[in-house]
Amino acid sequence: MGKRMKFLTTDAGRRIAYVQSKGIGPGVVFLGGFMSDMTGTKALHLEAWCKAEGRGFLRFDYSGHGASSEAFTDGCIGDWAEDAQAAICELTQGPQILVGSSMGGWISLLMTKRIPERIAGLVTIAAAPDFTEDGFWASFNADTRKFLIQEGQVNIPSDYGDPYPITKRLIEDGRSHLVLRSPLHLPFPTRFLQGDEDAEVSVDLAHSLFALATGDDIQLRLLKGGDHRFSSPRALALTQKAITDVIGVIEAQ
């Protein structure tokens, strides 16, 4: 990947690592999750599939993630949304199909508000909008909240390796970017994908997002036995089918 990886310097001076494959449009842009990077199973599978289809594809690391610059603990939702917007606007041409995984689902929903003209369709995988507030902060007891406010950071256990370092800035900034508290209009083909055995993002959250969103072509698809990684052959096939469906709707318009 080293030879193919390039860097985009944002207006804020952050260097965003990315890998891009040229092809027909609308292209697919993969937005990864919290503390993940662009070398995960889903991103690489979709890249290979898009290459086989001759379709443009972009994957990238938010600042503080993967091969991009900055420290993870210096970042927040606002920074990562800026990174995503810069990558979409500066590296792609025309409307794109966003595929947002977990936190990437939240980021992609922010993109629908900021740059709607650049979005042709949306697929989310275990979308986790507002998780800093409704997940982390809501689960903290009084002592943990006090420690976070005083010390600026707490570490919480993770099923994916090292503990998650949760900063005061992450929590406070997240409150400026909540999307489940106001109308959410998605005027393009949208597919929300969710596993019913996801221990990180509940099916209830998926239903809440589906109920809130308005648009002419929005579907929620549940995968029996699907977990948060959503990287099993069945999950990858469902993701691929959802993107194919979105492309079909776009091409039929």
mmCIF file of C-alpha atoms in Angstrom:
data_model
loop_
_atom_site.group_PDB
_atom_site.id
_atom_site.type_symbol
_atom_site.label_atom_id
_atom_site.label_comp_id
_atom_site.label_asym_id
_atom_site.label_seq_id
_atom_site.Cartn_x
_atom_site.Cartn_y
_atom_site.Cartn_z
ATOM 1 C CA MET A 1 0.000 0.000 0.000
ATOM 2 C CA GLY A 2 2.961 2.305 0.597
ATOM 3 C CA LYS A 3 3.457 3.078 -3.067
ATOM 4 C CA ARG A 4 -0.233 3.762 -3.575
ATOM 5 C CA MET A 5 -0.789 5.793 -0.412
ATOM 6 C CA LYS A 6 -0.846 9.536 -0.821
ATOM 7 C CA PHE A 7 -1.428 12.458 1.522
ATOM 8 C CA LEU A 8 -3.826 15.383 1.421
ATOM 9 C CA THR A 9 -2.995 18.416 3.550
ATOM 10 C CA THR A 10 -6.156 20.065 4.841
ATOM 11 C CA ASP A 11 -6.681 23.756 5.483
ATOM 12 C CA ALA A 12 -6.048 23.005 9.159
ATOM 13 C CA GLY A 13 -2.644 21.561 8.297
ATOM 14 C CA ARG A 14 -3.518 17.927 8.986
ATOM 15 C CA ARG A 15 -2.020 15.338 6.614
ATOM 16 C CA ILE A 16 -4.680 12.811 5.619
ATOM 17 C CA ALA A 17 -3.456 9.487 4.251
ATOM 18 C CA TYR A 18 -5.548 8.030 1.455
ATOM 19 C CA VAL A 19 -5.654 5.383 -1.243
ATOM 20 C CA GLN A 20 -7.704 6.020 -4.352
ATOM 21 C CA SER A 21 -8.707 3.978 -7.378
ATOM 22 C CA LYS A 22 -9.950 5.784 -10.453
ATOM 23 C CA GLY A 23 -13.038 4.595 -12.286
ATOM 24 C CA ILE A 24 -16.547 5.425 -13.360
ATOM 25 C CA GLY A 25 -18.883 7.458 -11.201
ATOM 26 C CA PRO A 26 -20.550 7.816 -8.943
ATOM 27 C CA GLY A 27 -17.537 6.696 -6.962
ATOM 28 C CA VAL A 28 -17.640 5.025 -3.555
ATOM 29 C CA VAL A 29 -16.062 6.705 -0.510
ATOM 30 C CA PHE A 30 -15.496 4.559 2.588
ATOM 31 C CA LEU A 31 -15.594 6.292 5.973
ATOM 32 C CA GLY A 32 -14.182 4.159 8.777
ATOM 33 C CA GLY A 33 -14.942 3.908 12.459
ATOM 34 C CA PHE A 34 -13.611 5.173 15.771
ATOM 35 C CA MET A 35 -9.932 4.227 16.259
ATOM 36 C CA SER A 36 -9.979 2.152 13.063
ATOM 37 C CA ASP A 37 -8.068 2.695 9.836
ATOM 38 C CA MET A 38 -8.438 2.255 6.095
ATOM 39 C CA THR A 39 -6.821 -1.206 6.027
ATOM 40 C CA GLY A 40 -9.775 -3.027 7.561
ATOM 41 C CA THR A 41 -11.628 -5.935 5.965
ATOM 42 C CA LYS A 42 -14.616 -3.899 4.798
ATOM 43 C CA ALA A 43 -12.552 -1.160 3.176
ATOM 44 C CA LEU A 44 -10.270 -3.577 1.339
ATOM 45 C CA HIS A 45 -13.154 -5.803 0.222
ATOM 46 C CA LEU A 46 -15.087 -2.867 -1.193
ATOM 47 C CA GLU A 47 -11.981 -1.511 -2.869
ATOM 48 C CA ALA A 48 -11.360 -4.824 -4.650
ATOM 49 C CA TRP A 49 -14.996 -5.049 -5.680
ATOM 50 C CA CYS A 50 -15.083 -1.496 -7.026
ATOM 51 C CA LYS A 51 -11.877 -2.130 -8.975
ATOM 52 C CA ALA A 52 -13.439 -5.216 -10.545
ATOM 53 C CA GLU A 53 -16.476 -3.125 -11.469
ATOM 54 C CA GLY A 54 -14.334 -0.281 -12.816
ATOM 55 C CA ARG A 55 -15.853 2.107 -10.285
ATOM 56 C CA GLY A 56 -13.963 4.856 -8.483
ATOM 57 C CA PHE A 57 -13.135 4.211 -4.841
ATOM 58 C CA LEU A 58 -11.581 6.244 -2.031
ATOM 59 C CA ARG A 59 -10.526 5.171 1.463
ATOM 60 C CA PHE A 60 -8.685 7.382 3.921
ATOM 61 C CA ASP A 61 -7.600 7.743 7.548
ATOM 62 C CA TYR A 62 -8.969 10.534 9.699
ATOM 63 C CA SER A 63 -6.312 12.554 11.499
ATOM 64 C CA GLY A 64 -5.018 10.660 14.515
ATOM 65 C CA HIS A 65 -5.955 7.382 12.812
ATOM 66 C CA GLY A 66 -3.839 4.968 10.800
ATOM 67 C CA ALA A 67 -1.152 6.640 8.691
ATOM 68 C CA SER A 68 -2.493 10.193 8.990
ATOM 69 C CA SER A 69 -0.877 12.926 11.074
ATOM 70 C CA GLU A 70 -1.782 14.076 14.590
ATOM 71 C CA ALA A 71 -2.388 12.215 17.851
ATOM 72 C CA PHE A 72 -5.668 10.390 18.303
ATOM 73 C CA THR A 73 -6.292 12.069 21.654
ATOM 74 C CA ASP A 74 -6.042 15.511 20.041
ATOM 75 C CA GLY A 75 -8.925 14.781 17.684
ATOM 76 C CA CYS A 76 -12.709 15.013 17.881
ATOM 77 C CA ILE A 77 -15.793 14.537 15.727
ATOM 78 C CA GLY A 78 -15.509 18.040 14.303
ATOM 79 C CA ASP A 79 -11.920 17.483 13.184
ATOM 80 C CA TRP A 80 -12.705 14.123 11.622
ATOM 81 C CA ALA A 81 -15.735 15.540 9.831
ATOM 82 C CA GLU A 82 -13.514 18.289 8.411
ATOM 83 C CA ASP A 83 -11.056 15.621 7.262
ATOM 84 C CA ALA A 84 -13.821 13.687 5.527
ATOM 85 C CA GLN A 85 -15.214 16.793 3.853
ATOM 86 C CA ALA A 86 -11.765 17.756 2.580
ATOM 87 C CA ALA A 87 -11.140 14.263 1.221
ATOM 88 C CA ILE A 88 -14.487 14.127 -0.578
ATOM 89 C CA CYS A 89 -14.352 17.635 -1.988
ATOM 90 C CA GLU A 90 -10.690 17.702 -3.011
ATOM 91 C CA LEU A 91 -10.089 14.130 -4.127
ATOM 92 C CA THR A 92 -13.319 13.202 -5.924
ATOM 93 C CA GLN A 93 -15.389 14.714 -8.676
ATOM 94 C CA GLY A 94 -19.160 14.851 -8.766
ATOM 95 C CA PRO A 95 -21.628 13.173 -6.401
ATOM 96 C CA GLN A 96 -20.329 10.139 -4.503
ATOM 97 C CA ILE A 97 -21.823 7.157 -2.694
ATOM 98 C CA LEU A 98 -20.778 7.354 0.942
ATOM 99 C CA VAL A 99 -20.321 4.116 2.883
ATOM 100 C CA GLY A 100 -19.989 4.952 6.564
ATOM 101 C CA SER A 101 -19.089 2.318 9.152
ATOM 102 C CA SER A 102 -19.911 2.909 12.840
ATOM 103 C CA MET A 103 -18.528 6.403 13.584
ATOM 104 C CA GLY A 104 -18.207 6.754 9.822
ATOM 105 C CA GLY A 105 -21.994 6.518 9.725
ATOM 106 C CA TRP A 106 -22.197 9.605 11.936
ATOM 107 C CA ILE A 107 -19.582 11.405 9.835
ATOM 108 C CA SER A 108 -21.425 10.531 6.630
ATOM 109 C CA LEU A 109 -24.673 11.923 8.058
ATOM 110 C CA LEU A 110 -22.849 15.156 8.824
ATOM 111 C CA MET A 111 -21.720 15.220 5.192
ATOM 112 C CA THR A 112 -25.337 14.991 4.049
ATOM 113 C CA LYS A 113 -25.931 18.294 5.831
ATOM 114 C CA ARG A 114 -22.697 20.034 4.805
ATOM 115 C CA ILE A 115 -22.205 18.970 1.184
ATOM 116 C CA PRO A 116 -25.496 17.461 -0.027
ATOM 117 C CA GLU A 117 -24.639 18.315 -3.626
ATOM 118 C CA ARG A 118 -21.682 15.910 -3.459
ATOM 119 C CA ILE A 119 -23.732 12.909 -2.292
ATOM 120 C CA ALA A 120 -25.425 10.551 -4.724
ATOM 121 C CA GLY A 121 -26.321 7.858 -2.209
ATOM 122 C CA LEU A 122 -25.655 6.626 1.311
ATOM 123 C CA VAL A 123 -24.967 3.244 2.884
ATOM 124 C CA THR A 124 -24.303 3.025 6.618
ATOM 125 C CA ILE A 125 -22.982 -0.030 8.449
ATOM 126 C CA ALA A 126 -23.843 -0.171 12.165
ATOM 127 C CA ALA A 127 -24.105 3.615 12.145
ATOM 128 C CA ALA A 128 -23.241 5.200 15.501
ATOM 129 C CA PRO A 129 -24.512 8.790 15.368
ATOM 130 C CA ASP A 130 -24.176 10.801 18.581
ATOM 131 C CA PHE A 131 -22.228 8.013 20.322
ATOM 132 C CA THR A 132 -20.036 10.411 22.294
ATOM 133 C CA GLU A 133 -23.128 11.705 24.096
ATOM 134 C CA ASP A 134 -25.595 8.814 24.039
ATOM 135 C CA GLY A 135 -22.961 6.092 24.356
ATOM 136 C CA PHE A 136 -19.908 7.240 26.288
ATOM 137 C CA TRP A 137 -21.219 10.160 28.355
ATOM 138 C CA ALA A 138 -24.562 8.527 29.104
ATOM 139 C CA SER A 139 -22.801 5.405 30.410
ATOM 140 C CA PHE A 140 -20.374 7.249 32.697
ATOM 141 C CA ASN A 141 -21.224 7.398 36.382
ATOM 142 C CA ALA A 142 -20.790 10.556 38.427
ATOM 143 C CA ASP A 143 -17.226 9.704 39.459
ATOM 144 C CA THR A 144 -16.127 9.012 35.896
ATOM 145 C CA ARG A 145 -17.685 12.234 34.654
ATOM 146 C CA LYS A 146 -15.969 14.203 37.414
ATOM 147 C CA PHE A 147 -12.614 12.591 36.632
ATOM 148 C CA LEU A 148 -13.001 13.315 32.923
ATOM 149 C CA ILE A 149 -13.833 16.975 33.526
ATOM 150 C CA GLN A 150 -10.964 17.441 35.976
ATOM 151 C CA GLU A 151 -8.277 15.353 34.277
ATOM 152 C CA GLY A 152 -9.319 15.767 30.648
ATOM 153 C CA GLN A 153 -9.296 12.058 29.753
ATOM 154 C CA VAL A 154 -10.525 8.649 30.876
ATOM 155 C CA ASN A 155 -9.673 5.232 29.458
ATOM 156 C CA ILE A 156 -12.480 2.755 28.954
ATOM 157 C CA PRO A 157 -12.214 -0.958 28.048
ATOM 158 C CA SER A 158 -12.485 -2.000 24.415
ATOM 159 C CA ASP A 159 -13.275 -5.329 22.802
ATOM 160 C CA TYR A 160 -10.839 -4.428 20.026
ATOM 161 C CA GLY A 161 -7.535 -4.248 21.925
ATOM 162 C CA ASP A 162 -6.193 -1.263 23.849
ATOM 163 C CA PRO A 163 -8.605 0.797 25.962
ATOM 164 C CA TYR A 164 -10.345 3.732 24.326
ATOM 165 C CA PRO A 165 -8.923 7.072 25.500
ATOM 166 C CA ILE A 166 -11.953 9.344 25.820
ATOM 167 C CA THR A 167 -11.094 13.025 26.100
ATOM 168 C CA LYS A 168 -13.061 15.928 27.460
ATOM 169 C CA ARG A 169 -12.677 17.620 24.091
ATOM 170 C CA LEU A 170 -14.191 14.610 22.310
ATOM 171 C CA ILE A 171 -17.280 14.744 24.517
ATOM 172 C CA GLU A 172 -17.717 18.507 24.414
ATOM 173 C CA ASP A 173 -17.114 18.791 20.672
ATOM 174 C CA GLY A 174 -19.474 15.893 19.990
ATOM 175 C CA ARG A 175 -22.323 17.950 21.412
ATOM 176 C CA SER A 176 -21.866 20.439 18.589
ATOM 177 C CA HIS A 177 -22.380 17.762 15.960
ATOM 178 C CA LEU A 178 -25.348 15.697 17.160
ATOM 179 C CA VAL A 179 -27.661 14.597 14.346
ATOM 180 C CA LEU A 180 -30.464 12.735 16.124
ATOM 181 C CA ARG A 181 -31.943 15.836 17.761
ATOM 182 C CA SER A 182 -33.124 17.606 14.610
ATOM 183 C CA PRO A 183 -34.714 16.749 11.248
ATOM 184 C CA LEU A 184 -32.618 14.513 9.024
ATOM 185 C CA HIS A 185 -33.557 14.650 5.361
ATOM 186 C CA LEU A 186 -31.826 12.200 3.025
ATOM 187 C CA PRO A 187 -33.026 12.947 -0.533
ATOM 188 C CA PHE A 188 -31.053 10.129 -2.195
ATOM 189 C CA PRO A 189 -31.145 6.323 -2.037
ATOM 190 C CA THR A 190 -30.151 5.322 1.494
ATOM 191 C CA ARG A 191 -29.531 1.903 3.029
ATOM 192 C CA PHE A 192 -28.982 1.460 6.764
ATOM 193 C CA LEU A 193 -27.348 -1.915 7.544
ATOM 194 C CA GLN A 194 -27.335 -3.371 11.051
ATOM 195 C CA GLY A 195 -26.476 -6.681 12.699
ATOM 196 C CA ASP A 196 -28.963 -7.929 15.292
ATOM 197 C CA GLU A 197 -26.139 -9.234 17.527
ATOM 198 C CA ASP A 198 -24.143 -5.991 17.491
ATOM 199 C CA ALA A 199 -22.878 -5.413 21.045
ATOM 200 C CA GLU A 200 -21.684 -1.866 20.295
ATOM 201 C CA VAL A 201 -24.601 -0.317 18.408
ATOM 202 C CA SER A 202 -28.084 -1.492 19.291
ATOM 203 C CA VAL A 203 -30.850 -2.382 16.890
ATOM 204 C CA ASP A 204 -32.923 0.203 18.773
ATOM 205 C CA LEU A 205 -30.511 2.920 17.627
ATOM 206 C CA ALA A 206 -30.802 1.693 14.051
ATOM 207 C CA HIS A 207 -34.595 1.887 14.322
ATOM 208 C CA SER A 208 -34.384 5.397 15.805
ATOM 209 C CA LEU A 209 -32.217 6.568 12.923
ATOM 210 C CA PHE A 210 -34.559 4.959 10.410
ATOM 211 C CA ALA A 211 -37.607 6.573 12.046
ATOM 212 C CA LEU A 212 -36.002 10.007 12.098
ATOM 213 C CA ALA A 213 -34.731 10.072 8.532
ATOM 214 C CA THR A 214 -36.996 11.351 5.778
ATOM 215 C CA GLY A 215 -36.644 10.708 2.067
ATOM 216 C CA ASP A 216 -38.181 8.850 -0.853
ATOM 217 C CA ASP A 217 -35.913 5.796 -0.777
ATOM 218 C CA ILE A 218 -34.690 4.796 2.678
ATOM 219 C CA GLN A 219 -34.374 1.198 3.850
ATOM 220 C CA LEU A 220 -33.188 -0.491 7.041
ATOM 221 C CA ARG A 221 -31.765 -3.977 6.570
ATOM 222 C CA LEU A 222 -31.077 -6.228 9.557
ATOM 223 C CA LEU A 223 -28.648 -9.124 9.319
ATOM 224 C CA LYS A 224 -29.483 -12.072 11.563
ATOM 225 C CA GLY A 225 -26.397 -12.938 13.586
ATOM 226 C CA GLY A 226 -24.496 -9.882 12.383
ATOM 227 C CA ASP A 227 -22.043 -8.298 14.826
ATOM 228 C CA HIS A 228 -20.468 -4.848 14.947
ATOM 229 C CA ARG A 229 -17.511 -5.743 12.752
ATOM 230 C CA PHE A 230 -19.915 -6.640 9.924
ATOM 231 C CA SER A 231 -17.014 -8.366 8.141
ATOM 232 C CA SER A 232 -18.318 -11.904 7.702
ATOM 233 C CA PRO A 233 -18.905 -13.131 4.135
ATOM 234 C CA ARG A 234 -22.658 -12.634 4.601
ATOM 235 C CA ALA A 235 -22.178 -9.115 5.942
ATOM 236 C CA LEU A 236 -19.818 -8.138 3.142
ATOM 237 C CA ALA A 237 -22.233 -9.559 0.581
ATOM 238 C CA LEU A 238 -25.091 -7.532 2.089
ATOM 239 C CA THR A 239 -22.995 -4.375 1.998
ATOM 240 C CA GLN A 240 -22.076 -5.008 -1.624
ATOM 241 C CA LYS A 241 -25.741 -5.624 -2.490
ATOM 242 C CA ALA A 242 -26.801 -2.400 -0.760
ATOM 243 C CA ILE A 243 -24.307 -0.386 -2.795
ATOM 244 C CA THR A 244 -25.440 -2.161 -5.973
ATOM 245 C CA ASP A 245 -29.038 -1.247 -5.151
ATOM 246 C CA VAL A 246 -28.106 2.387 -4.603
ATOM 247 C CA ILE A 247 -26.222 2.463 -7.914
ATOM 248 C CA GLY A 248 -29.233 0.938 -9.675
ATOM 249 C CA VAL A 249 -31.550 3.632 -8.329
ATOM 250 C CA ILE A 250 -29.125 6.387 -9.314
ATOM 251 C CA GLU A 251 -28.702 5.057 -12.833
ATOM 252 C CA ALA A 252 -32.455 4.695 -13.272
ATOM 253 C CA GLN A 253 -33.093 8.350 -12.428
#
